[in-house]
């Protein structure tokens, strides 16, 4: 089985964005606030939005299941208030649940959290619990910078985040560390802010003892770990200069990287320097880069092709494609079984 | 000849930091302001600070000349006012000039700019001109985020920066894009802020037409280009999705990467995906990572060892070690000749 651990519902019917427009218009003029959270999206619309995109690519590329969450750029935690974020997260998560219910073989849900800048992340516990216990979700996306490019909240290793981590551990769900859109003109979202968010989070984890406090807490750092594998010597060296334990002991029981790196040399580097147990297959399709690479004639984000080309034992490839995801997402095995039975 | 294009005076005598303390104390209490800009550092102190560090490593590693600038983390443009930065830059640059005068065979100067958050970079023109015309410097370090981790100034492609670029072009000097220390607790300086700064600058260059306006303007992106080479497919794909020209045409006549990547697999990736003409040898010693890699028994930052191990023609290696630096730093050849003659 091939599990893609990083897919967003980037192709949701436009009614979702129309709702969002009305919701944000309501911040300026309460009379424009949506009167219902019913998006008016039919099952057929959902099917159509997926059949020609995510499902088509799953079939063409030969992947089986996508761990699926709302559009990351759409979370926009920096916009509006904590209540804006609460309502918006719930709606986006419910839509993911409909996707997973319509296509139980193809998608397993991961939720958006109702974060808001300056608001302690404990406010996300209710929505996380609802998504896991009521909707069968198996993880969450955690935004290390709810301010959208100004990095005003504390680092992920601060006790500020601990109540949420306690709940994650209790529910046995990991978080993918994933920023949202950038409202800072210095940062292009998918080209700078996303990658910087990944790099920043990893360095935060190096400097602290978060995993001594939470030995079973797990994070996936997407986009191949940002800059980290390319600078693996730098990170090993920085940890050493700071008298931290070797990274393998310090972080690699808790921190994992996905394979959203859009060329073969990058994937080769990733699989060469990072232990195979810490790599989870992912493509982020339909996502950041949509085009076809003229050098290969294939989609940039068809990451399975790169992994298929790598010199590696079949057993190790199975870990990347399936085994590691089943370990990191503690609820995935059960979720897959239940869906097959449904 | 082996030219290291990225070295900072991280080992300056402590009198420099004592001056800085008094300067900053003077912000709070004018009576503590230093009464003289004479640091009271003797030539022997300068010699001692270099002989056991940069010069020792040059000899041991077999490199010849270092393009040398003030400590990057020390620039701290976010601290104090534009006047603080003006005085501090001048002092730091004058100290580099003394180094280059004492060791004309070993060091060529690059200057710190008196940037300050929210102050148009045109204010740096006088110091740049002084350093180039009076001190014989051949480039500058340009901080894309004078706010020290909050990214409050406009992107590098904004016309805000154009007056400084006009002067750089006129003087025929490139800039290394280099952030300073971070006052944002989210960003570890050398592990996150530095690398993010590199990635961010490159993406800014992709989105705009800066080099149509300045066809001869040149930037070196240090630390191996941040995350860029590892995600080269992503950047090619993003440029393509945005209908930008291929990166080779769009940026690579103007943007160059150094080799401050502290392990062999990273250097292999860099030299595989980035055209050899765009790679300049550098080590950043004595810098970000000081330790010895237990996997190799050598210093992490002894980047020459990695390049020496790469499969590449001798002619291409000479480009990385020497030829590209001579092209990118338009004044380097003359500077080297004058120093030999001196």
XYZ file of C-alpha atoms in Angstrom:
684
model
C 0.000 0.000 0.000
C 1.218 3.500 -0.805
C 0.201 6.177 1.677
C 0.636 9.827 0.755
C 0.804 11.616 4.112
C 0.448 15.134 2.775
C -2.513 16.166 0.661
C -4.697 19.260 0.929
C -8.183 19.868 -0.391
C -6.976 22.611 -2.709
C -9.707 21.867 -5.220
C -12.740 22.344 -2.954
C -15.857 23.707 -4.678
C -15.925 27.487 -4.842
C -18.815 27.633 -2.380
C -16.207 27.171 0.332
C -14.404 30.372 -0.666
C -17.712 32.197 -1.083
C -18.538 31.315 2.498
C -15.127 32.576 3.583
C -15.709 35.857 1.751
C -19.004 36.337 3.537
C -17.432 35.393 6.838
C -14.655 37.967 6.443
C -17.053 40.580 5.061
C -18.964 40.029 8.296
C -15.939 41.236 10.276
C -16.320 44.664 8.686
C -20.098 44.672 8.424
C -21.978 42.334 10.741
C -25.023 42.445 8.473
C -23.076 40.514 5.819
C -22.207 37.643 8.161
C -23.299 34.248 6.786
C -26.549 33.158 8.393
C -25.836 29.456 8.003
C -22.813 27.203 8.058
C -24.412 25.048 5.365
C -22.137 25.563 2.363
C -24.692 24.219 -0.100
C -22.140 21.842 -1.606
C -23.575 18.607 -2.955
C -21.880 15.218 -2.814
C -21.656 15.325 -6.590
C -19.744 18.576 -6.438
C -17.283 17.032 -4.013
C -16.899 13.995 -6.250
C -16.302 16.159 -9.270
C -13.716 18.281 -7.440
C -11.709 15.174 -6.585
C -12.253 12.874 -9.558
C -10.394 15.121 -11.965
C -7.665 16.026 -9.511
C -6.539 14.081 -6.428
C -8.264 10.821 -7.398
C -7.058 11.050 -10.976
C -3.475 11.520 -9.761
C -3.792 8.724 -7.201
C -4.816 6.364 -10.018
C -2.283 7.604 -12.549
C 0.621 7.574 -10.117
C -0.337 4.380 -8.346
C -0.837 5.635 -4.808
C -3.582 4.304 -2.573
C -4.487 6.522 0.345
C -3.951 10.225 1.002
C -3.855 11.667 4.505
C -5.982 14.650 3.669
C -6.469 18.036 5.267
C -7.939 21.443 4.443
C -5.950 23.753 2.159
C -2.979 24.961 4.206
C -2.861 28.450 2.694
C -6.574 28.720 3.355
C -6.231 28.343 7.132
C -5.062 31.979 7.355
C -5.022 31.999 11.132
C -3.850 35.613 11.097
C -7.172 36.808 9.680
C -10.002 37.792 12.003
C -10.417 36.610 15.567
C -10.209 33.313 17.406
C -13.932 32.967 16.778
C -13.446 33.495 13.024
C -10.868 30.733 13.116
C -13.097 28.450 15.200
C -15.999 28.649 12.769
C -13.775 28.420 9.679
C -11.795 25.420 10.980
C -14.960 23.538 11.809
C -16.369 24.100 8.349
C -13.151 23.106 6.603
C -12.792 19.996 8.753
C -16.395 18.959 8.191
C -15.794 19.188 4.473
C -12.757 16.913 4.783
C -14.944 14.507 6.707
C -17.428 14.431 3.827
C -14.546 13.651 1.439
C -13.381 10.797 3.662
C -16.931 9.463 3.960
C -17.504 9.550 0.204
C -14.123 7.940 -0.537
C -13.228 5.864 2.514
C -10.660 3.885 0.528
C -8.830 6.963 -0.696
C -8.703 9.540 2.076
C -8.108 9.693 5.807
C -8.656 13.014 7.565
C -6.271 15.400 9.281
C -7.664 18.575 10.765
C -7.015 22.280 10.647
C -6.784 23.822 14.108
C -8.580 27.033 15.139
C -5.349 28.840 16.024
C -5.226 32.591 16.313
C -2.234 34.875 16.941
C -1.677 35.532 20.622
C -4.375 33.062 21.681
C -3.022 30.103 23.698
C -3.261 26.923 21.613
C -5.243 25.232 24.374
C -8.203 26.738 22.507
C -7.635 24.094 19.807
C -8.257 21.135 22.077
C -12.017 20.973 21.548
C -11.798 20.948 17.759
C -8.953 18.439 17.759
C -10.920 16.138 20.065
C -14.062 16.508 17.973
C -12.204 15.701 14.756
C -10.464 12.665 16.206
C -13.295 11.204 18.285
C -16.294 12.122 16.163
C -14.898 12.372 12.614
C -12.214 9.679 12.786
C -9.315 12.015 11.947
C -5.787 10.825 12.687
C -3.745 14.006 13.065
C -3.649 17.772 12.819
C -1.783 20.517 11.037
C -0.063 22.782 13.534
C 0.878 26.291 12.423
C 4.104 27.430 14.143
C 3.354 31.028 13.095
C -0.341 31.945 13.383
C 0.635 35.566 12.684
C 1.217 34.681 9.038
C 4.849 35.666 8.543
C 5.655 37.879 11.517
C 6.427 35.059 13.956
C 4.919 36.726 16.997
C 3.882 33.642 18.957
C 6.334 31.675 21.137
C 8.503 28.896 19.659
C 6.954 25.427 19.438
C 9.081 24.344 22.380
C 7.499 26.880 24.739
C 5.127 25.683 27.465
C 2.513 27.856 25.759
C 1.897 24.883 23.452
C 1.973 22.157 26.103
C -1.774 21.775 26.764
C -2.307 20.998 23.080
C 0.606 18.553 23.103
C -0.880 16.793 26.129
C -4.090 16.260 24.199
C -2.217 15.085 21.084
C -0.373 12.513 23.166
C -3.566 11.417 24.888
C -5.357 11.006 21.548
C -2.256 9.450 19.939
C -2.221 11.845 16.982
C 0.820 13.547 15.434
C 0.961 17.054 14.000
C 2.332 18.135 10.685
C 4.102 21.454 11.285
C 2.588 23.582 8.535
C 2.382 27.351 8.220
C -0.426 28.975 6.300
C -0.409 31.915 3.905
C 1.907 34.849 4.502
C 0.685 38.392 5.039
C 4.310 39.546 5.161
C 5.313 40.889 1.727
C 8.855 39.594 2.285
C 7.691 35.978 2.239
C 6.252 34.258 -0.782
C 3.966 31.633 0.739
C 4.930 28.357 -0.923
C 8.428 29.465 -1.973
C 9.679 31.045 1.254
C 7.262 30.973 4.191
C 6.503 27.242 3.937
C 10.143 26.215 3.677
C 11.255 28.682 6.362
C 8.559 27.371 8.687
C 9.931 23.861 8.332
C 13.531 24.905 8.930
C 12.577 27.115 11.867
C 10.575 24.402 13.626
C 13.394 21.887 13.358
C 15.897 24.332 14.830
C 13.471 25.117 17.659
C 13.302 21.409 18.444
C 17.124 21.200 18.562
C 17.466 23.949 21.145
C 15.005 22.581 23.719
C 14.056 19.414 25.566
C 10.494 19.124 24.354
C 10.733 15.386 23.781
C 12.032 14.737 27.253
C 8.729 16.207 28.440
C 6.714 14.412 25.724
C 8.547 11.233 24.720
C 5.714 10.044 22.452
C 4.831 13.363 20.826
C 5.361 13.217 17.067
C 5.779 15.849 14.365
C 6.053 15.543 10.633
C 8.056 18.351 9.037
C 6.768 18.691 5.491
C 8.438 19.828 2.265
C 11.260 17.407 2.852
C 12.128 19.110 6.134
C 12.674 22.567 4.630
C 16.405 23.232 4.410
C 17.326 20.684 7.072
C 18.545 17.629 5.140
C 20.584 19.807 2.753
C 22.257 21.351 5.799
C 22.342 18.164 7.873
C 26.044 18.719 8.664
C 25.247 22.230 9.898
C 22.480 20.937 12.175
C 24.575 18.096 13.517
C 27.374 20.592 14.114
C 25.162 23.205 15.752
C 23.684 20.587 18.081
C 27.193 19.446 18.951
C 28.458 23.012 19.593
C 25.405 23.538 21.839
C 26.175 20.324 23.757
C 22.907 18.779 22.682
C 22.716 14.997 22.205
C 23.300 13.629 18.689
C 20.247 14.431 16.562
C 19.395 10.760 16.194
C 18.893 10.449 19.943
C 17.653 13.975 20.528
C 14.916 14.266 17.893
C 14.563 11.386 15.500
C 12.185 9.349 17.640
C 9.798 12.278 17.405
C 10.471 14.227 14.222
C 9.829 12.923 10.720
C 10.213 14.355 7.231
C 7.952 13.994 4.246
C 9.124 13.577 0.648
C 7.678 16.752 -0.880
C 10.893 17.577 -2.705
C 10.305 18.106 -6.393
C 13.367 16.734 -8.121
C 15.381 13.531 -7.999
C 18.642 14.985 -6.578
C 16.747 16.387 -3.608
C 15.066 13.068 -2.850
C 18.402 11.316 -3.205
C 19.933 13.659 -0.642
C 16.993 13.221 1.727
C 17.146 9.448 1.641
C 20.921 9.469 1.950
C 21.269 11.634 5.061
C 18.039 11.039 6.975
C 17.439 7.558 8.441
C 14.847 5.685 6.371
C 12.653 5.285 9.481
C 12.153 9.056 9.534
C 10.915 9.531 5.979
C 7.231 9.430 5.011
C 6.056 9.415 1.430
C 4.131 12.512 0.372
C 3.475 14.602 -2.701
C 1.367 17.553 -1.495
C -0.732 17.152 -4.602
C -2.631 19.035 -5.837
C -0.519 21.668 -4.289
C 2.307 24.098 -4.428
C 3.696 23.277 -7.851
C 1.281 22.234 -10.566
C 3.381 22.149 -13.718
C 5.251 19.540 -15.692
C 9.023 19.529 -15.450
C 10.425 19.927 -18.977
C 13.532 18.035 -17.853
C 11.527 14.880 -17.094
C 8.232 15.353 -18.920
C 6.454 14.536 -15.644
C 4.751 16.568 -12.949
C 7.210 18.140 -10.521
C 5.067 16.880 -7.634
C 4.953 13.264 -8.813
C 7.377 12.394 -6.033
C 6.727 8.668 -6.327
C 8.749 8.645 -9.545
C 11.804 9.961 -7.710
C 11.538 7.415 -4.935
C 11.000 4.613 -7.416
C 14.290 5.600 -9.068
C 16.326 5.512 -5.873
C 18.728 2.695 -5.091
C 17.233 1.260 -1.926
C 16.041 -2.114 -0.695
C 12.378 -2.991 -1.251
C 11.938 -3.289 2.510
C 13.180 0.257 3.023
C 10.945 1.611 0.277
C 7.991 -0.066 1.962
C 8.876 1.793 5.135
C 8.759 5.108 3.275
C 5.578 4.257 1.399
C 3.647 2.634 4.203
C 5.350 1.372 7.352
C 6.529 4.677 8.760
C 3.138 6.330 8.262
C 1.485 3.467 10.133
C 3.905 4.019 13.013
C 3.737 7.824 13.132
C -0.037 8.040 12.755
C -1.049 5.787 15.643
C -4.686 5.724 14.555
C -4.103 5.078 10.873
C -4.247 1.280 10.988
C -7.576 1.260 12.772
C -8.922 4.003 10.534
C -8.041 2.010 7.425
C -9.645 -1.156 8.817
C -12.832 0.598 9.804
C -13.134 2.173 6.404
C -12.668 -1.113 4.614
C -15.374 -2.572 6.840
C -17.727 0.353 6.272
C 44.623 30.220 -6.084
C 41.855 29.357 -3.646
C 39.584 32.237 -2.702
C 37.213 31.853 0.233
C 34.478 34.404 -0.458
C 32.838 34.245 2.967
C 34.791 34.934 6.141
C 33.852 37.098 9.096
C 36.076 38.641 11.748
C 34.452 36.592 14.488
C 37.653 36.568 16.520
C 38.176 40.318 16.860
C 39.823 41.446 20.112
C 37.359 41.958 22.929
C 37.939 45.714 22.871
C 35.551 45.801 19.918
C 32.721 44.334 21.998
C 33.598 46.581 24.940
C 33.176 49.577 22.639
C 29.826 48.190 21.504
C 28.706 47.800 25.112
C 29.570 51.403 25.843
C 27.885 52.533 22.650
C 24.654 50.746 23.540
C 24.874 51.813 27.181
C 25.003 55.346 25.787
C 21.553 54.870 24.269
C 20.114 54.527 27.765
C 22.469 56.926 29.515
C 24.207 59.497 27.345
C 26.897 59.970 29.967
C 28.177 56.459 29.260
C 28.624 57.067 25.537
C 32.179 56.321 24.340
C 34.172 59.533 24.027
C 36.462 58.197 21.319
C 36.181 55.809 18.399
C 39.742 54.657 19.035
C 39.311 51.050 20.127
C 42.773 50.858 21.638
C 43.527 47.657 19.709
C 47.180 47.188 18.780
C 48.441 45.582 15.571
C 49.807 42.751 17.660
C 46.385 42.054 19.099
C 44.954 41.869 15.585
C 47.743 39.550 14.504
C 47.188 37.314 17.502
C 43.432 37.172 16.909
C 43.992 35.925 13.362
C 47.139 33.820 13.623
C 45.511 31.174 15.796
C 42.230 31.189 13.906
C 41.611 32.316 10.316
C 45.266 32.296 9.259
C 45.898 28.951 10.932
C 42.957 27.446 9.075
C 43.974 29.045 5.773
C 47.371 27.374 6.098
C 46.096 24.030 7.338
C 43.373 23.778 4.737
C 45.376 25.203 1.877
C 43.314 28.248 0.984
C 44.908 31.516 -0.055
C 42.682 34.559 0.271
C 39.561 35.235 2.302
C 37.027 37.879 1.330
C 36.620 39.209 4.821
C 33.908 41.208 6.541
C 32.803 42.147 10.043
C 31.024 39.527 12.133
C 27.561 39.132 10.614
C 25.737 38.514 13.877
C 27.480 41.578 15.270
C 25.934 43.969 12.735
C 22.659 43.888 14.722
C 21.020 46.547 12.593
C 17.874 46.281 14.699
C 19.640 47.726 17.737
C 19.663 51.466 18.333
C 19.202 54.105 15.667
C 20.559 54.768 12.201
C 23.273 56.815 13.873
C 24.206 53.895 16.143
C 24.518 51.774 13.035
C 26.531 54.428 11.183
C 29.151 54.715 13.917
C 29.281 50.964 14.537
C 29.622 50.069 10.843
C 32.431 52.534 10.366
C 34.350 51.123 13.305
C 33.854 47.531 12.218
C 34.857 48.330 8.650
C 37.948 50.238 9.740
C 39.012 47.211 11.744
C 38.628 44.998 8.666
C 40.759 47.495 6.781
C 43.495 47.131 9.387
C 43.335 43.347 8.962
C 43.650 43.684 5.193
C 46.544 46.114 5.564
C 48.409 43.848 7.973
C 47.827 40.758 5.827
C 47.428 41.985 2.245
C 48.079 38.496 0.860
C 45.405 36.851 2.975
C 42.407 39.147 3.208
C 40.369 41.422 0.975
C 37.686 43.561 2.596
C 33.900 43.522 2.311
C 31.935 46.029 4.347
C 29.073 46.059 6.781
C 26.405 48.622 5.833
C 24.845 51.067 8.302
C 21.328 49.737 7.736
C 18.562 50.457 10.195
C 14.951 49.208 10.217
C 12.617 51.546 8.385
C 15.468 53.756 7.159
C 15.807 53.817 3.353
C 19.024 52.011 2.352
C 20.187 55.069 0.442
C 21.706 55.996 3.803
C 24.313 53.283 3.193
C 25.754 54.884 0.073
C 28.305 57.053 1.839
C 29.800 54.208 3.861
C 29.825 51.869 0.862
C 31.596 54.493 -1.232
C 34.110 55.202 1.513
C 34.898 51.522 1.970
C 35.331 50.900 -1.747
C 37.138 54.085 -2.765
C 39.193 54.769 0.347
C 39.690 51.336 1.922
C 39.852 49.212 -1.227
C 36.905 46.975 -0.301
C 35.314 44.912 -3.063
C 31.748 44.266 -1.857
C 29.238 44.617 0.933
C 26.991 42.484 3.102
C 23.370 43.437 2.582
C 20.876 42.533 5.309
C 17.452 41.731 3.808
C 15.888 42.052 7.271
C 17.328 44.936 9.314
C 14.567 44.318 11.887
C 16.374 41.175 13.050
C 13.739 38.498 12.474
C 10.495 40.407 12.054
C 10.945 41.170 8.369
C 9.412 44.630 8.478
C 11.319 46.252 5.615
C 10.280 45.831 1.964
C 11.495 42.860 -0.108
C 14.881 43.228 -1.805
C 13.137 43.715 -5.122
C 11.337 46.863 -3.968
C 12.397 50.233 -5.339
C 13.195 51.149 -1.750
C 16.559 49.468 -2.302
C 17.255 50.896 -5.769
C 19.465 53.864 -4.819
C 21.875 51.499 -3.097
C 21.806 49.131 -6.074
C 22.620 52.032 -8.400
C 25.708 52.772 -6.347
C 26.707 49.094 -6.227
C 26.481 48.920 -10.005
C 28.421 52.156 -10.406
C 31.181 50.945 -8.083
C 31.083 47.435 -9.588
C 30.667 45.676 -6.242
C 28.350 42.756 -5.429
C 26.482 42.190 -2.188
C 26.330 39.053 -0.132
C 22.753 38.783 1.142
C 23.358 38.178 4.832
C 21.035 38.681 7.782
C 22.409 39.482 11.210
C 21.398 38.226 14.633
C 17.767 37.509 15.425
C 15.845 39.278 18.164
C 12.841 37.068 17.386
C 12.772 34.143 19.837
C 11.315 31.915 17.106
C 14.492 32.120 15.043
C 17.802 30.687 16.132
C 20.324 32.931 14.352
C 22.688 30.586 12.549
C 20.286 27.607 12.452
C 17.111 29.287 11.238
C 17.361 33.028 10.568
C 20.467 32.788 8.361
C 19.117 29.953 6.254
C 15.635 31.480 6.035
C 17.147 34.783 4.935
C 18.884 33.055 2.047
C 15.784 31.169 0.941
C 13.602 34.253 1.266
C 15.900 36.463 -0.803
C 16.055 33.952 -3.644
C 12.273 33.671 -3.793
C 11.985 37.462 -3.782
C 14.294 37.556 -6.797
C 12.120 34.992 -8.619
C 8.932 37.015 -8.261
C 10.245 40.322 -9.627
C 12.195 41.808 -12.516
C 15.009 43.332 -10.542
C 17.668 42.180 -12.986
C 15.879 43.663 -15.941
C 16.340 46.984 -14.166
C 19.902 46.153 -13.069
C 21.415 43.700 -15.553
C 24.865 43.844 -13.929
C 23.803 43.806 -10.280
C 25.185 40.754 -8.494
C 24.284 38.961 -5.271
C 25.920 36.064 -3.523
C 23.482 33.986 -1.469
C 25.516 32.396 1.304
C 25.116 29.126 3.212
C 24.838 27.237 -0.031
C 21.764 29.237 -1.037
C 19.713 28.342 2.057
C 17.131 25.730 1.071
C 17.209 26.592 -2.624
C 19.398 23.912 -4.234
C 17.695 21.144 -2.204
C 14.362 22.414 -3.512
C 15.620 23.335 -6.985
C 12.718 21.460 -8.590
C 10.265 23.408 -6.461
C 11.826 26.734 -7.489
C 11.962 25.816 -11.150
C 8.330 24.717 -10.890
C 7.161 27.801 -9.011
C 8.845 30.074 -11.560
C 7.172 28.105 -14.341
C 3.722 28.244 -12.699
C 4.206 32.010 -12.283
C 5.152 32.360 -15.975
C 8.613 33.581 -15.084
C 11.501 32.794 -17.438
C 13.579 29.673 -16.694
C 15.734 30.374 -13.640
C 18.918 30.121 -15.686
C 17.845 33.099 -17.797
C 15.914 34.902 -15.092
C 18.442 34.942 -12.243
C 21.635 33.046 -12.803
C 23.546 35.871 -14.448
C 23.062 37.798 -11.223
C 22.667 35.383 -8.338
C 25.426 33.135 -7.030
C 25.691 30.603 -4.222
C 28.547 29.963 -1.848
C 29.654 26.532 -0.622
C 28.991 26.931 3.109
C 27.283 23.561 3.361
C 28.826 21.426 6.044
C 28.673 17.875 4.760
C 29.623 16.093 1.567
C 26.091 15.077 0.421
C 25.000 18.725 0.557
C 27.958 19.901 -1.520
C 27.314 17.087 -3.986
C 23.720 18.225 -4.396
C 24.771 21.859 -4.792
C 27.293 21.114 -7.505
C 24.905 18.744 -9.255
C 21.906 21.050 -9.608
C 23.421 24.546 -9.731
C 25.544 25.462 -12.777
C 29.224 25.475 -11.860
C 29.499 29.126 -12.965
C 27.197 30.093 -10.100
C 29.109 28.476 -7.243
C 31.782 30.296 -5.230
C 33.998 28.565 -2.728
C 33.463 29.606 0.880
C 33.731 28.185 4.368
C 32.439 30.945 6.690
C 35.280 30.122 9.034
C 35.640 30.828 11.882
C 31.922 30.893 12.006
C 28.645 29.228 12.608
C 29.824 25.711 13.346
C 33.116 25.270 15.142
C 33.261 21.575 15.983
C 34.775 18.484 14.433
C 32.446 16.062 12.688
C 32.829 12.667 14.374
C 31.813 11.047 11.073
C 34.849 12.465 9.254
C 37.247 13.509 11.998
C 37.480 16.930 10.320
C 35.961 20.322 10.997
C 32.397 20.605 9.712
C 33.304 23.928 8.102
C 36.340 22.622 6.223
C 34.328 22.804 3.026
C 37.387 22.448 0.810
C 37.562 18.775 1.750
C 34.075 18.191 0.378
C 34.794 19.953 -2.882
C 38.088 18.119 -3.270
C 36.155 14.840 -3.026
C 33.651 15.704 -5.742
C 33.817 14.187 -9.202
C 34.339 17.245 -11.360
C 36.843 18.417 -13.955
C 39.847 20.395 -12.728
C 38.729 23.319 -14.869
C 35.342 23.383 -13.141
C 36.904 23.169 -9.701
C 39.102 26.137 -10.595
C 35.955 28.086 -11.424
C 34.548 27.349 -7.962
C 37.823 28.054 -6.181
C 38.890 31.128 -8.114
C 37.422 32.002 -11.488
C 33.860 32.718 -10.413
C 34.948 34.938 -7.530
C 37.090 36.954 -9.921
C 34.054 37.432 -12.166
C 31.518 38.227 -9.457
C 33.767 40.574 -7.492
C 34.683 42.970 -10.304
C 37.347 44.683 -8.199
C 38.993 41.565 -6.841
C 41.629 41.155 -9.546
C 42.869 44.705 -9.154
C 42.734 44.453 -5.377
C 44.904 41.340 -5.441
C 47.418 42.919 -7.803
C 47.691 46.088 -5.759
C 48.231 44.109 -2.605
C 50.963 42.003 -4.151
C 52.634 45.221 -5.274
C 52.254 46.873 -1.866
